[in-house]
Amino acid sequence: MAQKKQASGISRLMQFAGTKKYLVFLSCVLSAISTVLSLCPFIWLWFVAREIFTALPDLSQVSISALMQYAWLAVAFAAGGFLLYYIALLCSHLAAFRIAKNMKMAVLKHLTTLPLGFFGTQGSGKIRKVIDENSDSTEAFIAHQLPDLVGAFIMLAPGDRDHILSGVFNQFLSALTEPVE
Protein backbone atom coordinates (compact mmCIF):
# COMPACT_ATOMS: atom_id res chain seq x y z
CA MET A 1 0.00 0.00 0.00
CA ALA A 2 1.37 3.45 -0.93
CA GLN A 3 2.22 5.71 1.99
CA LYS A 4 0.48 9.09 1.96
CA LYS A 5 2.95 11.96 1.48
CA GLN A 6 2.81 14.53 4.27
CA ALA A 7 2.34 18.16 3.27
CA SER A 8 5.27 20.52 3.72
CA GLY A 9 5.99 24.23 3.52
CA ILE A 10 3.13 26.68 3.28
CA SER A 11 0.54 23.91 2.78
CA ARG A 12 1.61 22.38 6.11
CA LEU A 13 1.29 25.76 7.81
CA MET A 14 -2.20 26.11 6.36
CA GLN A 15 -3.09 22.78 7.98
CA PHE A 16 -2.03 24.24 11.32
CA ALA A 17 -4.11 27.36 10.62
CA GLY A 18 -7.26 25.26 10.61
CA THR A 19 -10.34 27.43 10.17
CA LYS A 20 -8.24 30.63 10.14
CA LYS A 21 -6.34 29.85 6.93
CA TYR A 22 -8.45 32.36 5.01
CA LEU A 23 -6.88 35.10 7.16
CA VAL A 24 -3.44 34.35 5.72
CA PHE A 25 -4.71 34.72 2.17
CA LEU A 26 -6.78 37.79 3.08
CA SER A 27 -3.74 39.44 4.66
CA CYS A 28 -1.70 38.82 1.50
CA VAL A 29 -4.41 40.26 -0.74
CA LEU A 30 -4.89 43.30 1.51
CA SER A 31 -1.14 43.84 1.64
CA ALA A 32 -0.95 43.77 -2.16
CA ILE A 33 -3.80 46.27 -2.51
CA SER A 34 -2.21 48.43 0.19
CA THR A 35 1.05 48.51 -1.76
CA VAL A 36 -0.73 49.64 -4.92
CA LEU A 37 -2.62 52.34 -2.99
CA SER A 38 0.63 53.49 -1.38
CA LEU A 39 2.14 54.08 -4.82
CA CYS A 40 -0.80 56.21 -6.02
CA PRO A 41 0.21 59.43 -4.15
CA PHE A 42 3.25 59.59 -6.42
CA ILE A 43 0.93 59.66 -9.42
CA TRP A 44 -1.04 62.56 -7.90
CA LEU A 45 2.24 64.32 -7.15
CA TRP A 46 3.13 63.97 -10.81
CA PHE A 47 -0.21 65.63 -11.71
CA VAL A 48 0.66 68.52 -9.38
CA ALA A 49 4.08 68.93 -11.01
CA ARG A 50 2.52 68.75 -14.49
CA GLU A 51 -0.02 71.41 -13.55
CA ILE A 52 2.73 73.73 -12.34
CA PHE A 53 5.17 73.12 -15.19
CA THR A 54 2.54 73.60 -17.91
CA ALA A 55 1.71 77.01 -16.42
CA LEU A 56 5.31 78.22 -16.37
CA PRO A 57 6.43 81.02 -16.51
CA ASP A 58 3.09 82.56 -15.45
CA LEU A 59 2.19 80.74 -12.21
CA SER A 60 -1.02 82.75 -11.89
CA GLN A 61 -2.53 80.32 -14.43
CA VAL A 62 -2.11 77.38 -12.02
CA SER A 63 -5.46 76.08 -10.88
CA ILE A 64 -5.35 76.06 -7.10
CA SER A 65 -8.53 73.99 -6.97
CA ALA A 66 -6.92 71.30 -9.15
CA LEU A 67 -3.80 71.30 -6.95
CA MET A 68 -5.95 70.93 -3.85
CA GLN A 69 -7.90 68.10 -5.45
CA TYR A 70 -4.67 66.27 -6.33
CA ALA A 71 -3.30 66.84 -2.83
CA TRP A 72 -6.44 65.48 -1.16
CA LEU A 73 -6.45 62.49 -3.48
CA ALA A 74 -2.83 61.78 -2.55
CA VAL A 75 -3.72 61.97 1.15
CA ALA A 76 -6.77 59.74 0.66
CA PHE A 77 -4.83 57.07 -1.22
CA ALA A 78 -2.00 57.15 1.35
CA ALA A 79 -4.48 56.85 4.23
CA GLY A 80 -6.29 54.03 2.43
CA GLY A 81 -3.00 52.22 1.94
CA PHE A 82 -2.12 52.57 5.63
CA LEU A 83 -5.58 51.40 6.70
CA LEU A 84 -5.51 48.34 4.45
CA TYR A 85 -1.99 47.47 5.60
CA TYR A 86 -3.12 47.72 9.23
CA ILE A 87 -6.05 45.38 8.54
CA ALA A 88 -3.70 43.02 6.67
CA LEU A 89 -1.41 42.89 9.70
CA LEU A 90 -4.38 42.24 11.99
CA CYS A 91 -5.43 39.29 9.83
CA SER A 92 -1.90 37.91 9.59
CA HIS A 93 -1.38 38.20 13.34
CA LEU A 94 -4.62 36.38 14.13
CA ALA A 95 -3.65 33.58 11.76
CA ALA A 96 -0.08 33.48 13.08
CA PHE A 97 -1.22 33.13 16.68
CA ARG A 98 -3.52 30.26 15.72
CA ILE A 99 -0.75 28.54 13.72
CA ALA A 100 1.75 28.87 16.59
CA LYS A 101 -0.76 27.52 19.10
CA ASN A 102 -1.66 24.55 16.91
CA MET A 103 2.00 23.80 16.20
CA LYS A 104 2.75 23.71 19.92
CA MET A 105 -0.27 21.48 20.55
CA ALA A 106 0.81 19.07 17.80
CA VAL A 107 4.34 18.85 19.20
CA LEU A 108 3.08 18.30 22.73
CA LYS A 109 0.73 15.59 21.50
CA HIS A 110 3.68 13.93 19.74
CA LEU A 111 5.79 14.19 22.90
CA THR A 112 3.19 12.16 24.82
CA THR A 113 3.78 9.25 22.43
CA LEU A 114 7.57 9.15 22.97
CA PRO A 115 9.12 6.61 25.35
CA LEU A 116 10.22 7.86 28.76
CA GLY A 117 13.84 7.11 27.89
CA PHE A 118 13.78 10.04 25.43
CA PHE A 119 13.16 12.47 28.26
CA GLY A 120 16.02 10.98 30.23
CA THR A 121 18.48 11.92 27.50
CA GLN A 122 16.95 15.31 26.63
CA GLY A 123 16.50 18.10 29.14
CA SER A 124 12.98 19.48 29.50
CA GLY A 125 14.30 23.04 29.19
CA LYS A 126 16.02 22.17 25.93
CA ILE A 127 12.85 20.63 24.50
CA ARG A 128 10.77 23.63 25.57
CA LYS A 129 13.31 26.05 24.09
CA VAL A 130 13.23 24.29 20.71
CA ILE A 131 9.42 24.24 20.67
CA ASP A 132 9.09 27.91 21.67
CA GLU A 133 11.78 29.25 19.34
CA ASN A 134 10.51 27.38 16.30
CA SER A 135 6.86 28.26 16.82
CA ASP A 136 7.82 31.90 17.51
CA SER A 137 9.89 32.14 14.32
CA THR A 138 6.99 30.69 12.34
CA GLU A 139 4.64 33.17 13.98
CA ALA A 140 6.97 36.06 13.09
CA PHE A 141 7.14 34.90 9.47
CA ILE A 142 3.35 34.65 9.07
CA ALA A 143 2.56 37.79 11.08
CA HIS A 144 5.17 40.16 9.66
CA GLN A 145 7.31 38.84 6.85
CA LEU A 146 4.67 37.24 4.63
CA PRO A 147 2.59 40.45 4.17
CA ASP A 148 5.80 42.43 3.62
CA LEU A 149 7.04 39.86 1.12
CA VAL A 150 3.82 40.12 -0.89
CA GLY A 151 4.04 43.92 -0.81
CA ALA A 152 7.66 43.85 -1.95
CA PHE A 153 6.81 41.51 -4.80
CA ILE A 154 3.95 43.77 -5.93
CA MET A 155 6.20 46.83 -5.67
CA LEU A 156 8.95 45.25 -7.76
CA ALA A 157 6.74 43.90 -10.54
CA PRO A 158 6.27 47.22 -12.39
CA GLY A 159 9.93 48.14 -11.82
CA ASP A 160 11.14 44.91 -13.37
CA ARG A 161 8.93 45.49 -16.40
CA ASP A 162 10.19 49.05 -16.77
CA HIS A 163 13.80 47.93 -16.33
CA ILE A 164 13.47 45.32 -19.06
CA LEU A 165 11.71 47.71 -21.45
CA SER A 166 14.25 50.49 -20.86
CA GLY A 167 17.09 48.03 -21.50
CA VAL A 168 15.54 46.96 -24.80
CA PHE A 169 14.97 50.62 -25.75
CA ASN A 170 18.58 51.54 -24.88
CA GLN A 171 19.92 48.65 -26.95
CA PHE A 172 17.75 49.73 -29.86
CA LEU A 173 19.07 53.31 -29.60
CA SER A 174 22.68 52.17 -29.34
CA ALA A 175 22.21 49.94 -32.40
CA LEU A 176 20.88 52.92 -34.36
CA THR A 177 23.69 55.26 -33.34
CA GLU A 178 26.67 52.91 -33.72
CA PRO A 179 28.76 53.58 -36.81
CA VAL A 180 28.76 50.82 -39.41
CA GLU A 181 32.24 49.54 -40.27
mmCIF file of C-alpha atoms in Angstrom:
data_model
loop_
_atom_site.group_PDB
_atom_site.id
_atom_site.type_symbol
_atom_site.label_atom_id
_atom_site.label_comp_id
_atom_site.label_asym_id
_atom_site.label_seq_id
_atom_site.Cartn_x
_atom_site.Cartn_y
_atom_site.Cartn_z
ATOM 1 C CA MET A 1 0.000 0.000 0.000
ATOM 2 C CA ALA A 2 1.373 3.448 -0.933
ATOM 3 C CA GLN A 3 2.225 5.712 1.987
ATOM 4 C CA LYS A 4 0.484 9.090 1.960
ATOM 5 C CA LYS A 5 2.946 11.958 1.479
ATOM 6 C CA GLN A 6 2.810 14.530 4.270
ATOM 7 C CA ALA A 7 2.339 18.159 3.271
ATOM 8 C CA SER A 8 5.275 20.523 3.722
ATOM 9 C CA GLY A 9 5.987 24.229 3.524
ATOM 10 C CA ILE A 10 3.130 26.677 3.282
ATOM 11 C CA SER A 11 0.542 23.910 2.782
ATOM 12 C CA ARG A 12 1.607 22.382 6.109
ATOM 13 C CA LEU A 13 1.291 25.765 7.808
ATOM 14 C CA MET A 14 -2.198 26.109 6.361
ATOM 15 C CA GLN A 15 -3.093 22.780 7.977
ATOM 16 C CA PHE A 16 -2.029 24.241 11.315
ATOM 17 C CA ALA A 17 -4.107 27.361 10.617
ATOM 18 C CA GLY A 18 -7.260 25.264 10.614
ATOM 19 C CA THR A 19 -10.340 27.427 10.174
ATOM 20 C CA LYS A 20 -8.240 30.628 10.139
ATOM 21 C CA LYS A 21 -6.343 29.848 6.929
ATOM 22 C CA TYR A 22 -8.450 32.361 5.007
ATOM 23 C CA LEU A 23 -6.885 35.095 7.161
ATOM 24 C CA VAL A 24 -3.436 34.348 5.723
ATOM 25 C CA PHE A 25 -4.710 34.723 2.165
ATOM 26 C CA LEU A 26 -6.782 37.786 3.082
ATOM 27 C CA SER A 27 -3.745 39.438 4.661
ATOM 28 C CA CYS A 28 -1.703 38.815 1.504
ATOM 29 C CA VAL A 29 -4.415 40.260 -0.743
ATOM 30 C CA LEU A 30 -4.889 43.304 1.506
ATOM 31 C CA SER A 31 -1.135 43.838 1.645
ATOM 32 C CA ALA A 32 -0.948 43.768 -2.159
ATOM 33 C CA ILE A 33 -3.799 46.273 -2.505
ATOM 34 C CA SER A 34 -2.209 48.428 0.186
ATOM 35 C CA THR A 35 1.046 48.514 -1.765
ATOM 36 C CA VAL A 36 -0.734 49.636 -4.917
ATOM 37 C CA LEU A 37 -2.615 52.337 -2.990
ATOM 38 C CA SER A 38 0.628 53.488 -1.377
ATOM 39 C CA LEU A 39 2.141 54.080 -4.819
ATOM 40 C CA CYS A 40 -0.798 56.210 -6.015
ATOM 41 C CA PRO A 41 0.208 59.431 -4.154
ATOM 42 C CA PHE A 42 3.254 59.590 -6.423
ATOM 43 C CA ILE A 43 0.929 59.661 -9.417
ATOM 44 C CA TRP A 44 -1.035 62.558 -7.901
ATOM 45 C CA LEU A 45 2.243 64.320 -7.152
ATOM 46 C CA TRP A 46 3.130 63.969 -10.814
ATOM 47 C CA PHE A 47 -0.207 65.629 -11.707
ATOM 48 C CA VAL A 48 0.662 68.524 -9.376
ATOM 49 C CA ALA A 49 4.078 68.925 -11.013
ATOM 50 C CA ARG A 50 2.521 68.747 -14.488
ATOM 51 C CA GLU A 51 -0.024 71.414 -13.552
ATOM 52 C CA ILE A 52 2.726 73.733 -12.337
ATOM 53 C CA PHE A 53 5.167 73.119 -15.189
ATOM 54 C CA THR A 54 2.539 73.604 -17.907
ATOM 55 C CA ALA A 55 1.712 77.006 -16.419
ATOM 56 C CA LEU A 56 5.311 78.219 -16.370
ATOM 57 C CA PRO A 57 6.433 81.021 -16.514
ATOM 58 C CA ASP A 58 3.087 82.560 -15.452
ATOM 59 C CA LEU A 59 2.191 80.741 -12.205
ATOM 60 C CA SER A 60 -1.020 82.748 -11.890
ATOM 61 C CA GLN A 61 -2.526 80.319 -14.431
ATOM 62 C CA VAL A 62 -2.106 77.377 -12.023
ATOM 63 C CA SER A 63 -5.464 76.082 -10.882
ATOM 64 C CA ILE A 64 -5.349 76.057 -7.103
ATOM 65 C CA SER A 65 -8.531 73.986 -6.966
ATOM 66 C CA ALA A 66 -6.917 71.303 -9.152
ATOM 67 C CA LEU A 67 -3.804 71.305 -6.955
ATOM 68 C CA MET A 68 -5.946 70.926 -3.845
ATOM 69 C CA GLN A 69 -7.898 68.100 -5.451
ATOM 70 C CA TYR A 70 -4.669 66.274 -6.331
ATOM 71 C CA ALA A 71 -3.302 66.842 -2.828
ATOM 72 C CA TRP A 72 -6.442 65.478 -1.160
ATOM 73 C CA LEU A 73 -6.454 62.490 -3.478
ATOM 74 C CA ALA A 74 -2.835 61.776 -2.547
ATOM 75 C CA VAL A 75 -3.716 61.972 1.149
ATOM 76 C CA ALA A 76 -6.769 59.741 0.661
ATOM 77 C CA PHE A 77 -4.830 57.069 -1.218
ATOM 78 C CA ALA A 78 -1.996 57.146 1.347
ATOM 79 C CA ALA A 79 -4.477 56.846 4.226
ATOM 80 C CA GLY A 80 -6.289 54.027 2.432
ATOM 81 C CA GLY A 81 -3.001 52.222 1.943
ATOM 82 C CA PHE A 82 -2.124 52.569 5.626
ATOM 83 C CA LEU A 83 -5.577 51.399 6.703
ATOM 84 C CA LEU A 84 -5.511 48.342 4.449
ATOM 85 C CA TYR A 85 -1.991 47.466 5.605
ATOM 86 C CA TYR A 86 -3.122 47.724 9.230
ATOM 87 C CA ILE A 87 -6.047 45.376 8.537
ATOM 88 C CA ALA A 88 -3.695 43.019 6.665
ATOM 89 C CA LEU A 89 -1.409 42.891 9.696
ATOM 90 C CA LEU A 90 -4.379 42.239 11.989
ATOM 91 C CA CYS A 91 -5.429 39.293 9.827
ATOM 92 C CA SER A 92 -1.900 37.914 9.587
ATOM 93 C CA HIS A 93 -1.382 38.198 13.344
ATOM 94 C CA LEU A 94 -4.623 36.385 14.127
ATOM 95 C CA ALA A 95 -3.653 33.579 11.765
ATOM 96 C CA ALA A 96 -0.077 33.481 13.076
ATOM 97 C CA PHE A 97 -1.220 33.129 16.676
ATOM 98 C CA ARG A 98 -3.516 30.258 15.715
ATOM 99 C CA ILE A 99 -0.751 28.539 13.720
ATOM 100 C CA ALA A 100 1.750 28.867 16.590
ATOM 101 C CA LYS A 101 -0.756 27.519 19.100
ATOM 102 C CA ASN A 102 -1.662 24.547 16.911
ATOM 103 C CA MET A 103 2.002 23.798 16.197
ATOM 104 C CA LYS A 104 2.751 23.706 19.920
ATOM 105 C CA MET A 105 -0.268 21.484 20.546
ATOM 106 C CA ALA A 106 0.806 19.073 17.797
ATOM 107 C CA VAL A 107 4.341 18.848 19.196
ATOM 108 C CA LEU A 108 3.080 18.303 22.726
ATOM 109 C CA LYS A 109 0.730 15.593 21.495
ATOM 110 C CA HIS A 110 3.681 13.933 19.740
ATOM 111 C CA LEU A 111 5.793 14.190 22.903
ATOM 112 C CA THR A 112 3.192 12.160 24.820
ATOM 113 C CA THR A 113 3.784 9.250 22.431
ATOM 114 C CA LEU A 114 7.565 9.154 22.971
ATOM 115 C CA PRO A 115 9.123 6.611 25.347
ATOM 116 C CA LEU A 116 10.224 7.863 28.765
ATOM 117 C CA GLY A 117 13.843 7.109 27.887
ATOM 118 C CA PHE A 118 13.785 10.036 25.432
ATOM 119 C CA PHE A 119 13.161 12.468 28.257
ATOM 120 C CA GLY A 120 16.025 10.980 30.232
ATOM 121 C CA THR A 121 18.481 11.919 27.496
ATOM 122 C CA GLN A 122 16.949 15.308 26.630
ATOM 123 C CA GLY A 123 16.499 18.102 29.138
ATOM 124 C CA SER A 124 12.977 19.485 29.501
ATOM 125 C CA GLY A 125 14.298 23.044 29.186
ATOM 126 C CA LYS A 126 16.024 22.169 25.929
ATOM 127 C CA ILE A 127 12.846 20.630 24.501
ATOM 128 C CA ARG A 128 10.766 23.628 25.567
ATOM 129 C CA LYS A 129 13.315 26.051 24.089
ATOM 130 C CA VAL A 130 13.225 24.287 20.706
ATOM 131 C CA ILE A 131 9.416 24.241 20.670
ATOM 132 C CA ASP A 132 9.092 27.906 21.674
ATOM 133 C CA GLU A 133 11.777 29.247 19.337
ATOM 134 C CA ASN A 134 10.512 27.383 16.300
ATOM 135 C CA SER A 135 6.862 28.261 16.825
ATOM 136 C CA ASP A 136 7.823 31.904 17.513
ATOM 137 C CA SER A 137 9.888 32.137 14.319
ATOM 138 C CA THR A 138 6.986 30.685 12.337
ATOM 139 C CA GLU A 139 4.642 33.171 13.984
ATOM 140 C CA ALA A 140 6.974 36.058 13.092
ATOM 141 C CA PHE A 141 7.136 34.896 9.470
ATOM 142 C CA ILE A 142 3.352 34.648 9.071
ATOM 143 C CA ALA A 143 2.561 37.786 11.075
ATOM 144 C CA HIS A 144 5.175 40.162 9.656
ATOM 145 C CA GLN A 145 7.309 38.844 6.851
ATOM 146 C CA LEU A 146 4.665 37.245 4.634
ATOM 147 C CA PRO A 147 2.587 40.449 4.166
ATOM 148 C CA ASP A 148 5.797 42.433 3.623
ATOM 149 C CA LEU A 149 7.043 39.856 1.123
ATOM 150 C CA VAL A 150 3.822 40.119 -0.888
ATOM 151 C CA GLY A 151 4.044 43.918 -0.806
ATOM 152 C CA ALA A 152 7.660 43.850 -1.947
ATOM 153 C CA PHE A 153 6.806 41.508 -4.802
ATOM 154 C CA ILE A 154 3.948 43.769 -5.933
ATOM 155 C CA MET A 155 6.197 46.832 -5.673
ATOM 156 C CA LEU A 156 8.951 45.247 -7.759
ATOM 157 C CA ALA A 157 6.735 43.901 -10.538
ATOM 158 C CA PRO A 158 6.274 47.224 -12.395
ATOM 159 C CA GLY A 159 9.927 48.142 -11.815
ATOM 160 C CA ASP A 160 11.135 44.910 -13.369
ATOM 161 C CA ARG A 161 8.930 45.486 -16.401
ATOM 162 C CA ASP A 162 10.194 49.054 -16.771
ATOM 163 C CA HIS A 163 13.798 47.932 -16.326
ATOM 164 C CA ILE A 164 13.472 45.317 -19.062
ATOM 165 C CA LEU A 165 11.714 47.705 -21.445
ATOM 166 C CA SER A 166 14.249 50.489 -20.861
ATOM 167 C CA GLY A 167 17.088 48.027 -21.497
ATOM 168 C CA VAL A 168 15.544 46.961 -24.798
ATOM 169 C CA PHE A 169 14.971 50.619 -25.748
ATOM 170 C CA ASN A 170 18.576 51.537 -24.876
ATOM 171 C CA GLN A 171 19.923 48.646 -26.947
ATOM 172 C CA PHE A 172 17.751 49.732 -29.857
ATOM 173 C CA LEU A 173 19.067 53.305 -29.597
ATOM 174 C CA SER A 174 22.677 52.170 -29.343
ATOM 175 C CA ALA A 175 22.211 49.943 -32.402
ATOM 176 C CA LEU A 176 20.877 52.920 -34.357
ATOM 177 C CA THR A 177 23.692 55.257 -33.338
ATOM 178 C CA GLU A 178 26.672 52.907 -33.724
ATOM 179 C CA PRO A 179 28.756 53.577 -36.814
ATOM 180 C CA VAL A 180 28.761 50.819 -39.414
ATOM 181 C CA GLU A 181 32.240 49.541 -40.265
#
